[in-house]
Coordinates of C-alpha atoms and ligand atoms in Angstrom, one line a residue:
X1 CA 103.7 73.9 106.1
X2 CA 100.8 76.9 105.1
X3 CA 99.1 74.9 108.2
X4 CA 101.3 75.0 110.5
X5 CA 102.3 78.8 110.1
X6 CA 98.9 79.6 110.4
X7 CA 97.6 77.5 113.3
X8 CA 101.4 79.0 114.8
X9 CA 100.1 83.0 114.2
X10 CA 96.6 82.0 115.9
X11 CA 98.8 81.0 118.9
X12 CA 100.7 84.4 119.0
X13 CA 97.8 86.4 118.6
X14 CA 96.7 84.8 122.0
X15 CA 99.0 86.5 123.8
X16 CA 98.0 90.2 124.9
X17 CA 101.3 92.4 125.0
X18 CA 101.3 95.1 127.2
X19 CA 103.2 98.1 125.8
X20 CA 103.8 101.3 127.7
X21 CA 101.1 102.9 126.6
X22 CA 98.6 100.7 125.9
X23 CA 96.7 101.8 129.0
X24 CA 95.9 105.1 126.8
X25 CA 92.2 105.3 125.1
X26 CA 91.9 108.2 124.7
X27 CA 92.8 112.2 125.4
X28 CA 89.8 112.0 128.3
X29 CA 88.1 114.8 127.6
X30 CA 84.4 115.7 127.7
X31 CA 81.8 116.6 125.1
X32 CA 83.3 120.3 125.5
X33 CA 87.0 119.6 125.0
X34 CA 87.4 119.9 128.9
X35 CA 89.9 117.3 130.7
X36 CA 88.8 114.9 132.8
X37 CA 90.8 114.3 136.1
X38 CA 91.2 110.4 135.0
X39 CA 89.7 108.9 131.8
X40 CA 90.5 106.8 128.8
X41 CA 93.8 106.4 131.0
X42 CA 94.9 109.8 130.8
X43 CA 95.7 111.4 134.3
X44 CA 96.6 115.4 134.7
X45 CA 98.4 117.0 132.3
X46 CA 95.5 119.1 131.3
X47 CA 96.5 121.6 129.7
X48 CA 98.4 119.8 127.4
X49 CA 95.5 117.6 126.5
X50 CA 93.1 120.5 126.5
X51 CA 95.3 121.8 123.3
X52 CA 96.0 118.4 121.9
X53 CA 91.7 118.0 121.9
X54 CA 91.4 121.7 120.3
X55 CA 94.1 120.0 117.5
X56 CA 92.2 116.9 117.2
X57 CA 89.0 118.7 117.0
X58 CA 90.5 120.9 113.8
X59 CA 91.4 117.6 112.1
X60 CA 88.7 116.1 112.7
X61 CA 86.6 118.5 110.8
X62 CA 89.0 118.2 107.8
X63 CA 89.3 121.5 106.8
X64 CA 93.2 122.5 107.3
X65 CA 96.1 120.9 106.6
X66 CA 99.7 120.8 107.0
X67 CA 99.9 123.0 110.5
X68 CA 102.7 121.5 112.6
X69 CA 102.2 120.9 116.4
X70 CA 105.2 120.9 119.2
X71 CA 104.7 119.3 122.4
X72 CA 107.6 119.9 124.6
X73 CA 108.7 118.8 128.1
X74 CA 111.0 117.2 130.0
X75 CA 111.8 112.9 130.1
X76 CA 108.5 110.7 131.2
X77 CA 106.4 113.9 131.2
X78 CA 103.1 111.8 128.7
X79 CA 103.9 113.7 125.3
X80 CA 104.1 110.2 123.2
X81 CA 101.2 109.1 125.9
X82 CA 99.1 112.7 124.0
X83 CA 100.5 111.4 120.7
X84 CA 98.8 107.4 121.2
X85 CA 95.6 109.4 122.4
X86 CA 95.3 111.7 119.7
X87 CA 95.8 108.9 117.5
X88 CA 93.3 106.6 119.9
X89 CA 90.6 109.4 119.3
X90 CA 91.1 109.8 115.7
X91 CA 88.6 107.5 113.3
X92 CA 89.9 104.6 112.0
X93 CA 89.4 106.1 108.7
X94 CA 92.3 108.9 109.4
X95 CA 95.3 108.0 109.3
X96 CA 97.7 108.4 111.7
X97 CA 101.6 107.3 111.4
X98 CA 104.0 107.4 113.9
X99 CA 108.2 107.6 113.8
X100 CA 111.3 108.2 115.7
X101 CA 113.0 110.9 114.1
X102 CA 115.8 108.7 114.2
X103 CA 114.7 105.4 112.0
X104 CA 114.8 107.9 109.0
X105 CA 118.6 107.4 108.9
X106 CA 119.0 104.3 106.8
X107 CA 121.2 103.2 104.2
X108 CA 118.5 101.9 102.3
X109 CA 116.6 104.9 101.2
X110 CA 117.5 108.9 101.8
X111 CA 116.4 110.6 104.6
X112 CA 113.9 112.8 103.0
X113 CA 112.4 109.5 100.8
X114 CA 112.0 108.0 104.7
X115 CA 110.0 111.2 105.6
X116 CA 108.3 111.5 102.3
X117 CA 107.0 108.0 102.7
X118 CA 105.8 108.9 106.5
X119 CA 104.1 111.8 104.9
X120 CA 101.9 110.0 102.5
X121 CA 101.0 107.0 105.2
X122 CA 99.6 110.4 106.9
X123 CA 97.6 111.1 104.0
X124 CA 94.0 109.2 103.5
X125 CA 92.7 109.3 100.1
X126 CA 88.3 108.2 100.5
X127 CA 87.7 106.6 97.4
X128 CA 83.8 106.5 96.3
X129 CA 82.9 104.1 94.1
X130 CA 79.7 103.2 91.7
X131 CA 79.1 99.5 91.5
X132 CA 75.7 98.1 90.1
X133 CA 74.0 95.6 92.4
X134 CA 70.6 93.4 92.0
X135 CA 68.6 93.5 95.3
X136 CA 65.6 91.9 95.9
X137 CA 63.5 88.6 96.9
X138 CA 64.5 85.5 95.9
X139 CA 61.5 84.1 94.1
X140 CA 62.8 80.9 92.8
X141 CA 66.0 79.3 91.7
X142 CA 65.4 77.0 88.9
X143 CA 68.3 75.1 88.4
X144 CA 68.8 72.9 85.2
X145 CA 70.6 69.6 85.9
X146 CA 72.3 68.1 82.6
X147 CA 70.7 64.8 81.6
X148 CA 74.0 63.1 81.7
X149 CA 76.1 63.7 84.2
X150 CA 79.3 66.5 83.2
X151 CA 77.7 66.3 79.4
X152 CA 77.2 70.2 80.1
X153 CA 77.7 73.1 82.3
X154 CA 74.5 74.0 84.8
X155 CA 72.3 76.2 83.9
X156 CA 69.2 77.7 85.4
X157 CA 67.3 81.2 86.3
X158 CA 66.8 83.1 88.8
X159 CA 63.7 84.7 90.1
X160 CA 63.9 87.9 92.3
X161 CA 61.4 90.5 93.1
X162 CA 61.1 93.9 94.8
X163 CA 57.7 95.5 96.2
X164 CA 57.4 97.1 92.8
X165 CA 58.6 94.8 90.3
X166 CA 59.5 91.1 89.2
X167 CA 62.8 89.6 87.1
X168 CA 64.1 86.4 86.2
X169 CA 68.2 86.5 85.3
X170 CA 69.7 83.4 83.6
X171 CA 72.1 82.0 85.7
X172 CA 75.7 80.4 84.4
X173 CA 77.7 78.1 86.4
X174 CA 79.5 80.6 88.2
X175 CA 76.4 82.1 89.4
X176 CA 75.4 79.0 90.2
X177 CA 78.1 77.9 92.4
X178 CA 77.8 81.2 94.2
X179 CA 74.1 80.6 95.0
X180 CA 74.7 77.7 96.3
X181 CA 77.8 78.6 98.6
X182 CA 75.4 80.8 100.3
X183 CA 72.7 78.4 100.5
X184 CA 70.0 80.8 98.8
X185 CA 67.0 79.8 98.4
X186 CA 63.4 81.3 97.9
X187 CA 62.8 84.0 100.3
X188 CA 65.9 85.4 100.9
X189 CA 66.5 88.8 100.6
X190 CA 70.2 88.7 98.5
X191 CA 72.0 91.0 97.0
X192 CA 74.4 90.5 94.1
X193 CA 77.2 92.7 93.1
X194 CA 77.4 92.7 89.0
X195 CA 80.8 93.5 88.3
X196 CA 82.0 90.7 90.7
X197 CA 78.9 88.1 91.0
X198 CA 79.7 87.9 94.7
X199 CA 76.4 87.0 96.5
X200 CA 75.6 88.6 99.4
X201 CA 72.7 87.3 101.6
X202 CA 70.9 89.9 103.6
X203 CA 68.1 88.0 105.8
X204 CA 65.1 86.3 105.1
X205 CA 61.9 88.4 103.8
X206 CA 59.7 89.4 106.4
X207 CA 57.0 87.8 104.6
X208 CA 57.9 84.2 105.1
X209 CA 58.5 84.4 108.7
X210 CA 55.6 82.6 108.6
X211 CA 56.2 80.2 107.0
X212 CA 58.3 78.3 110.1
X213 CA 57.1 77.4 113.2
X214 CA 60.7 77.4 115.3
X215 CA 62.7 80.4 114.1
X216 CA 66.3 80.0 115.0
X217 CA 68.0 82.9 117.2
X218 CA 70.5 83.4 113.8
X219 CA 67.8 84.0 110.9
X220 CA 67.2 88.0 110.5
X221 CA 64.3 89.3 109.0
X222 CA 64.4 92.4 106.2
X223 CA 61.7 93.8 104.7
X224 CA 62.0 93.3 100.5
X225 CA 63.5 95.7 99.0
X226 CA 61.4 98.4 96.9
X227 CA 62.4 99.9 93.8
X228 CA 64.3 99.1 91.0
X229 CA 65.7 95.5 91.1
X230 CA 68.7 96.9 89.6
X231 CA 70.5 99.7 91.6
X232 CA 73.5 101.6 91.5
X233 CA 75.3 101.5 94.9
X234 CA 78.5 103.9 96.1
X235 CA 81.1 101.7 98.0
X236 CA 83.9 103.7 100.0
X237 CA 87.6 102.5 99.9
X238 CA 89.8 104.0 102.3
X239 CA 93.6 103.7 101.3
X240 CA 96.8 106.2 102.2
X241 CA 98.8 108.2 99.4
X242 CA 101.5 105.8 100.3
X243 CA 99.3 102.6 99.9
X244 CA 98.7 103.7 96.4
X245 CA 102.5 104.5 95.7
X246 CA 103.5 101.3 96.8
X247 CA 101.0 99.6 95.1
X248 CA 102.0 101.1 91.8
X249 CA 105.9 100.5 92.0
X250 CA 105.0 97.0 92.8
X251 CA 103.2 96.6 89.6
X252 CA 105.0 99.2 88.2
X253 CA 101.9 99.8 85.7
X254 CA 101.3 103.3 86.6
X255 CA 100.6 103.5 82.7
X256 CA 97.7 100.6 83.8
X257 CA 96.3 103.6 86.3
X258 CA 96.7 106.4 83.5
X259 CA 95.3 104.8 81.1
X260 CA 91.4 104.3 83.0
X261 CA 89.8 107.1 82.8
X262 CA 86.3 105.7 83.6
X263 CA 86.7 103.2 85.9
X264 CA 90.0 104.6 87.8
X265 CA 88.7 104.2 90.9
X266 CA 87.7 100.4 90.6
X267 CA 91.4 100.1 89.8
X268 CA 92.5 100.8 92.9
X269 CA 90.1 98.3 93.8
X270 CA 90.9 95.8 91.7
X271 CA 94.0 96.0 92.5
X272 CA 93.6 96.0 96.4
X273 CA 91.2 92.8 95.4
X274 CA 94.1 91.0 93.4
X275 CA 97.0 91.7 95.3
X276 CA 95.9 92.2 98.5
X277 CA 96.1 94.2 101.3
X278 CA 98.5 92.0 102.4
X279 CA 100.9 92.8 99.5
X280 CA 101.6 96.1 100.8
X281 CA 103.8 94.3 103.8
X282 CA 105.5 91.9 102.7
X283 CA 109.1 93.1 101.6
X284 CA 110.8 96.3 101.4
X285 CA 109.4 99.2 99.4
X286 CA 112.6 101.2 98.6
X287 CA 112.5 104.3 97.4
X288 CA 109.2 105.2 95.0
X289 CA 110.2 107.1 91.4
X290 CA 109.2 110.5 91.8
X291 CA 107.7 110.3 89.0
X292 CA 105.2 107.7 90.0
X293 CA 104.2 110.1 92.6
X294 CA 103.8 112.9 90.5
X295 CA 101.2 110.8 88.3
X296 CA 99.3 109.2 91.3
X297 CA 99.1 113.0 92.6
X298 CA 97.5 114.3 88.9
X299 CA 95.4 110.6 89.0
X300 CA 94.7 111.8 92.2
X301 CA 93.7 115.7 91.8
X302 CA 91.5 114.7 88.9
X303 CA 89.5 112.2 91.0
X304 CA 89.0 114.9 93.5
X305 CA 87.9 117.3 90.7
X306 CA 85.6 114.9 89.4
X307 CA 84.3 113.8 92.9
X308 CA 85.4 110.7 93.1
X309 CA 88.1 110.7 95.9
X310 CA 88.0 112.9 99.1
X311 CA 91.7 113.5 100.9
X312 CA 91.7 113.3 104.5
X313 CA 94.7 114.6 105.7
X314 CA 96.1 112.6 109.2
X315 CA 98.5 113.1 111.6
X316 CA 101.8 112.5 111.4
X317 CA 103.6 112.0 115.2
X318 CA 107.6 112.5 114.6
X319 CA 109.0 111.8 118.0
X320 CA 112.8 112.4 119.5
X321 CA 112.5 115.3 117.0
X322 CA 115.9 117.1 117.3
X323 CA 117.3 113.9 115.8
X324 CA 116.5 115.7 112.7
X325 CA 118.9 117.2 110.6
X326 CA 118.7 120.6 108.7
X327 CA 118.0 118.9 105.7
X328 CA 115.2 117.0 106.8
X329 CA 114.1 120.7 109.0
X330 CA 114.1 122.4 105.4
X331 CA 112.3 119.6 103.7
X332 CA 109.8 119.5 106.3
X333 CA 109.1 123.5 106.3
X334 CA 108.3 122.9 102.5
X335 CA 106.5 119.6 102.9
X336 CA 104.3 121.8 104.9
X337 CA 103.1 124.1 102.4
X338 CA 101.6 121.4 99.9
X339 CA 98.0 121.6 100.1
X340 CA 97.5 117.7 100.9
X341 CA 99.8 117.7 104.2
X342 CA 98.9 115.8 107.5
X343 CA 98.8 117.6 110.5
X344 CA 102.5 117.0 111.6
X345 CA 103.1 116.1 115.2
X346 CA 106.4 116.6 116.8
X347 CA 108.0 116.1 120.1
X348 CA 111.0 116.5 122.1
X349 CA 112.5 116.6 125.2
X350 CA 115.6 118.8 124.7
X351 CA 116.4 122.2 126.0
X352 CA 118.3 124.9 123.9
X353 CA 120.7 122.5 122.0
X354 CA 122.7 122.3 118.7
X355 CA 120.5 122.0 115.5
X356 CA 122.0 118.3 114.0
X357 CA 124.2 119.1 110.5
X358 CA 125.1 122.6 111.7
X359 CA 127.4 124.0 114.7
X360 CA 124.3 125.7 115.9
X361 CA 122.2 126.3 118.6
X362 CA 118.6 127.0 118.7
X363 CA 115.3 125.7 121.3
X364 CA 114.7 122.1 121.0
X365 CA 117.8 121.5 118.6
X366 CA 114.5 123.1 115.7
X367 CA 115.8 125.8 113.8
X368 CA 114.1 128.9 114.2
X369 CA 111.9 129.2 111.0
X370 CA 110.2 126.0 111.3
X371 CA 109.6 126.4 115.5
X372 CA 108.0 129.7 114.1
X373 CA 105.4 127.5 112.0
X374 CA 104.6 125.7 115.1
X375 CA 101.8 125.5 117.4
X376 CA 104.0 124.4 121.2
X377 CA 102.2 122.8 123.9
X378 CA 104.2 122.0 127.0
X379 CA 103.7 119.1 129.3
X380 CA 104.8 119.9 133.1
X381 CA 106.2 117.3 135.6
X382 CA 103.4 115.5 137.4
X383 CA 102.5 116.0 141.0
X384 CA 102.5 113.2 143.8
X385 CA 99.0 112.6 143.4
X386 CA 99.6 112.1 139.4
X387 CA 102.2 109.6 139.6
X388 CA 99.7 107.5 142.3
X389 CA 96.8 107.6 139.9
X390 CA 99.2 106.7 137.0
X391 CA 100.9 104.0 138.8
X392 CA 97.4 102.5 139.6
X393 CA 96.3 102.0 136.1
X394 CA 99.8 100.1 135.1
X395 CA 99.2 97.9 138.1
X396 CA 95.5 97.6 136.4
X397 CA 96.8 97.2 132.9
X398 CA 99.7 95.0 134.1
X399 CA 97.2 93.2 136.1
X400 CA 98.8 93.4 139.2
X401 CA 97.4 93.5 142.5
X402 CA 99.4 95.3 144.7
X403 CA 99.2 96.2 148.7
X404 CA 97.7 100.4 149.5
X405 CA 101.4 100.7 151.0
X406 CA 103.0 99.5 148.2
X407 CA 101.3 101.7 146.1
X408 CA 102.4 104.5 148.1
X409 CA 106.2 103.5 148.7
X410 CA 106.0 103.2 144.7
X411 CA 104.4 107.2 144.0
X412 CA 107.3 107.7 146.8
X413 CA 110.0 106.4 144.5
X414 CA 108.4 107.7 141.4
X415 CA 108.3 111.0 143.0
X416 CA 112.1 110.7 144.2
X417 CA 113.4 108.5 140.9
X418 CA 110.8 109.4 137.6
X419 CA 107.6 107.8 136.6
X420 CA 109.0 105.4 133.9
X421 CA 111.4 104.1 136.8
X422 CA 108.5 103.8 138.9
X423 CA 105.9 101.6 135.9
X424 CA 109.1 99.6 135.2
X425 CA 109.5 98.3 139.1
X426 CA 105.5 96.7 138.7
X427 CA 106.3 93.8 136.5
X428 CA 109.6 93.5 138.6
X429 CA 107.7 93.3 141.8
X430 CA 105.0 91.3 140.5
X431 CA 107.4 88.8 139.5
X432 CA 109.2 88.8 142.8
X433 CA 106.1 88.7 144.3
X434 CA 105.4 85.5 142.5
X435 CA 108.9 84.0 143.1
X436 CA 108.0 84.2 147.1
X437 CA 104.4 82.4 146.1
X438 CA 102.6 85.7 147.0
X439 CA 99.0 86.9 145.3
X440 CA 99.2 90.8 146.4
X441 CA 102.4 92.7 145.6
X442 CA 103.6 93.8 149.6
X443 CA 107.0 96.6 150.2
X444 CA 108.7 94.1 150.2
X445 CA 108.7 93.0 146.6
X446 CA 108.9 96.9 146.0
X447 CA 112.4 97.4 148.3
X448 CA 113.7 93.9 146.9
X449 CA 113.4 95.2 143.0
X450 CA 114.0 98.7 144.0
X451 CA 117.5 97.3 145.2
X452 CA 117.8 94.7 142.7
X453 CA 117.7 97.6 140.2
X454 CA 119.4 101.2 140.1
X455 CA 117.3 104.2 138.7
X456 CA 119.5 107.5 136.7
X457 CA 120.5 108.7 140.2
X458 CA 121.7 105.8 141.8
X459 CA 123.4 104.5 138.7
X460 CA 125.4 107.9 138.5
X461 CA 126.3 108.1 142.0
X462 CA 127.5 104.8 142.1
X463 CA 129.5 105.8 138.9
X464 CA 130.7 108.7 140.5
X465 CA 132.5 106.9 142.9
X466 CA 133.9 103.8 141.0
X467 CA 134.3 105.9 138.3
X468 CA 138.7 105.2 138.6
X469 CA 137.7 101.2 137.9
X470 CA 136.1 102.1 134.5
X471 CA 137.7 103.0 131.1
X472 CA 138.0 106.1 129.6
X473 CA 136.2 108.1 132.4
X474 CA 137.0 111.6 132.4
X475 CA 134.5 112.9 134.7
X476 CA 135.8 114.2 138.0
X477 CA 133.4 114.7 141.1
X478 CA 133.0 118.4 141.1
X479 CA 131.6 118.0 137.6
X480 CA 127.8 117.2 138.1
X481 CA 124.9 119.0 139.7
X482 CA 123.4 117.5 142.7
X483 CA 122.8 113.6 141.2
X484 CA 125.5 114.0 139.1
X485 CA 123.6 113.6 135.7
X486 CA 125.3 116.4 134.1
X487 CA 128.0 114.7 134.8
X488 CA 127.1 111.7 133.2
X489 CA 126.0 113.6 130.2
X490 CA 129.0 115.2 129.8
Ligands
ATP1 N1 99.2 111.8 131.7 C1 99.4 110.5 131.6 N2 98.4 109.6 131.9 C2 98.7 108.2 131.9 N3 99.9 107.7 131.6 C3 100.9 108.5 131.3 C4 100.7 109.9 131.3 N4 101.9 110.5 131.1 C5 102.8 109.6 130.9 N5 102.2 108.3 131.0 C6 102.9 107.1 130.9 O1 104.2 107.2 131.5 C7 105.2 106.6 130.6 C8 106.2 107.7 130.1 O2 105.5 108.6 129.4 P1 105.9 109.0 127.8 O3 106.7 107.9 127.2 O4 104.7 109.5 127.2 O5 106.8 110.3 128.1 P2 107.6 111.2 127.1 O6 107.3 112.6 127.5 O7 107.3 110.8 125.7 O8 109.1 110.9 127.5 P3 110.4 111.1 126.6 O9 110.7 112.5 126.5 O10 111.5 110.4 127.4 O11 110.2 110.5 125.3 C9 104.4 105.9 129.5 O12 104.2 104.6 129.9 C10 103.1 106.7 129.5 O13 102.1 105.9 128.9

C-alpha cells in the first residue's frame, strides 16, 4: 500500500502546473535596484518594483523589522505578481508566507491565532550548532570476524590520519555497519559525525590517485585533511518561530526544551531528526497555548543572547487586505511593534470603503492609524505595449505557440476587456486550436473562445438587458456607469 502511494506521488510530481504566476522569477531589476523593461518575467510597472527592490534590499540586510508595506492598485494591475517576486528574490533561508486576508476567518481557530500563526511562519530563527566530527584518511579498517559465526558482535579498528597526526578508534557494530554502507575503505577521505556515527564520505585522498590506472568520471579527489583528527564543526538549522511552536504542542514537552540548557539547540534538532520535517504537515495544528509561545520566545531570546540562534525576520504578503476586520487592524498595529516582526506585506484593490466590523469609511477599507505606519506603493494600469509583452510570456509559460496577429487581436482584447481576461483566453484558444488539429494558435481560435466566453463587460451588459428573466434583480438601466459595473456591484 506504502508502495503504491509512493510510486502514485512520483506520478503527480511529473506533471508541471502552471499557476498564474509562475512566469514570475524575479522583481527584474539590475545590480543597482533599477527595472529592467522585461526580466525574470516582470514587464513595466517600474516604479512599483523599483520600491518593492528598495524593500527587499532592507530585508535583505536584516537589520529592521516589523515595517509594513501597502501596494495599492486597481484589479489585474501585478501587485500579488510584486508579492511572488519579492518572495522569488528572497533566499531560501527567509521566510516568506503568504495569505488571503480572508482564510483567517475559520471556526477552527480565532482570527488573531490565524494571523499570529502567519506571523511566526514569517519569522526565521538560524540555529548554529557545535557538533564534534573525526575527519581524516582512512588508513585501514581492521575488521574482526567472530570465529563462529553470530557467537559475537563484530569488532574491529579504525585507522585514520590527517597531514599532522595518526589515530586508531575501536569500532562497535554500529560503526561497523555504517562503514560498510558507505563502502569505506583505505584512502578515503571520511568524515564521521560523533554524536550521531553517521559516516560521511568525502572523496578519495589525492594521494592514491595513483594507485588506479582507469579513474571513473564519479571518484573525487580531496586533499587529507590537516589538523586535529578531531574537530568541532558549526552546523546551521534553519526553522520558523512557528515550526518550533508546532513542534512543541505536538510533543507538548516544552518542559523537555526548558529543561537543556546545554545542548538546546541540538534539541531542536533532535527533534527535527525524530519526528521529521514531515511531522509539521500532517494534521491540523489548532491553536498553540500562549504560554508555549511565551517559553519558546525566552528559549529563544536566551539563544540569541548566548549566540546560538540568529532571527531573520521575513516577509509576510496579506493579500485582499480590507477583508480584515478592526480587530485583526488593531492586532496587527501591535504585532508590529515587537521587535522580532516580519516585514508585513499587504495589498488591496479597494478605493475609499467601509473598514469591516465598523460603519466606517476610510482608504482601502485600512483604518487610519495603521495606513499611517505604512509604506504605499501604487501599481498603475498597463499600457498596450505591456499587456503584449505580458501576454507573450503566458503563451511562453503556457507553451503556446500562437500566430503575430493573434497576439495582437489578444493585447487588443486585453486592452478593451483586462489582462487576466486576456491570459485566461490562451489556454482556451490553445485548446480550440487543438480541437481543429492546428499547431499555431490563429484569430480564429482567439474570436471562437472570445465568443465562447464573456469578460465583466459583456457579462453585465448582457445582464442589463435580461436582467427581468432573473430573480431578485433590482438594478434598473440608468443605474451603471458606462459598462454597467457599478451596476452590477450594486
Ligand atoms: N508586471 C507584470 N509582469 C508580468 N506579469 C504580470 C505583471 N502584472 C501582472 N501580471 C500577471 O497578470 C495576472 C494578474 O495580476 P495579479 O494577480 O498580480 O494582479 P493583482 O493586482 O494582484 O489583482 P487583484 O487586485 O485582482 O488581486 C497574473 O497572472 C500576474 O502574474
Amino acid at each position: 500500500m506504502a508502495d503504491l502511494k509512493l510510486s502514485e506521488t512520483r506520478d503527480l510530481t511529473r506533471i508541471e502546473r502552471i499557476g498564474a504566476h509562475s512566469h514570475i522569477r524575479g522583481l527584474g531589476l539590475d545590480s543597482a535596484l533599477e527595472p529592467r523593461a522585461v526580466s525574470e518575467g516582470m514587464v513595466g510597472q517600474t516604479s512599483a518594483r523599483k520600491a518593492a527592490g528598495v524593500i527587499l534590499q532592507m530585508i535583505k540586510e536584516g537589520r529592521i523589522a516589523g515595517r509594513a508595506v501597502l501596494i495599492a492598485g486597481q484589479p489585474g494591475t501585478g501587485k500579488t505578481a510584486i508579492a511572488m517576486g519579492m518572495a522569488k528574490s528572497l533566499g531560501l533561508e527567509t521566510p516568506f508566507a503568504m495569505i488571503s486576508a480572508s482564510e483567517i476567518f475559520s471556526l477552527e481557530m480565532s482570527k488573531t491565532e490565524a494571523l499570529m500563526q502567519s506571523f511566526r511562519k514569517a519569522i526565521g530563527v538560524r540555529i548554529k550548532e557545535e557538533t564534534e566530527v573525526i575527519e581524516g584518511e582512512v588508513v585501514e579498517v581492521q575488521i574482526d570476524r567472530p570465529a563462529v559465526a553470530g557467537a559475537a558482535l563484530k569488532t574491529g579498528k579504525l585507522t585514520m590520519k590527517t597531514t599532522e597526526m595518526e589515530g586508531v578508534y575501536d569500532l562497535g557494530a554500529k560503526m561497523i555497519e555504517s562503514l560498510g554502507k558507505e563502502k569505506v575503505q583505505s584512502g578515503d577521505v571520511i568524515a564521521i559525525d560523533k554524536p550521531s556515527g553517521k559516516v560521511t564520505k568525502l572523496g578519495r585522498s589525492f594521494s592514491r590517485s595513483r594507485d588506479y590506472d582507469a579513474i571513473g568520471p564519479q571518484v573525487r579527489f580531496v586533499q587529507c585533511p590537516d589538523g586535529e583528527l578531531q574537530k568541532r564543526k558549526e552546523i546551521v538549522h534553519c526553522v520558523t518561530l512557528h515550526e518550533i511552536d508546532v513542534i512543541n504542542s505536538r510533543v507538548d514537552s516544552v518542559a523537555s526544551l526548558l529543561s537543556c540548557t546545554s545542548g538546546a539547540v541540538s534539541w531542536v534538532s533532535t527533534v527535527m531528526l525524530t519526528q521529521g520535517f514531515l511531522a509539521l504537515f500532517t494534521g491540523d495544528t489548532g491553536e498553540i497555548r500562549a504560554e508555549v509561545r511565551e517559553q519558546i520566545d525566552t528559549k529563544v531570546a536566551e539563544w540569541r543572547e548566548e549566540g546560538k540562534a540568529e532571527i531573520v525576520p521575513g516577509v509576510l504578503f496579506i493579500d485582499e487586505v480590507h477583508m480584515l476586520d478592526i480587530e485583526c487592524f488593531s492586532f496587527l498595529n501591535r504585532a508590529l511593534e515587537n521587535e522580532m516582526a516580519p516585514i508585513v506585506v499587504v495589498a488591496t484593490n479597494r478605493g475609499i470603503t467601509t473598514i469591516r466590523g465598523t460603519n466606517y469609511k476610510s482608504p482601502h477599507g485600512i483604518p487610519i492609524d495603521l495606513l499611517d505606519r505604512l509604506l504605499i506603493i501604487t501599481t498603475q494600469p498597463y499600457t498596450k505595449d505591456d499587456i503584449g509583452k505580458i501576454l507573450d510570456i503566458r503563451c511562453q509559460e503556457e507553451d503556446v505557440e500562437m500566430a503575430e496577429e493573434a497576439k495582437a487581436l489578444l493585447t487588443h482584447i486585453g486592452v478593451e476587456t483586462s489582462l487576466r481576461y486576456a491570459i485566461h483566453l490562451i489556454t482556451a484558444a490553445a485548446l480550440a486550436c487543438q480541437k481543429r488539429k492546428g499547431k499555431v494558435v490563429e484569430n480564429e481560435d482567439i474570436t471562437r473562445v472570445y465568443n465562447l466566453f464573456l469578460d465583466v463587460k459583456r457579462s453585465t451588459q448582457y445582464l442589463m438587458e435580461y436582467q427581468e428573466q432573473y430573480m431578485f434583480s433590482e438594478a434598473s438601466i440608468g443605474d451603471g456607469d458606462e459598462d454597467g459595473t457599478n451596476a452590477m456591484r450594486s
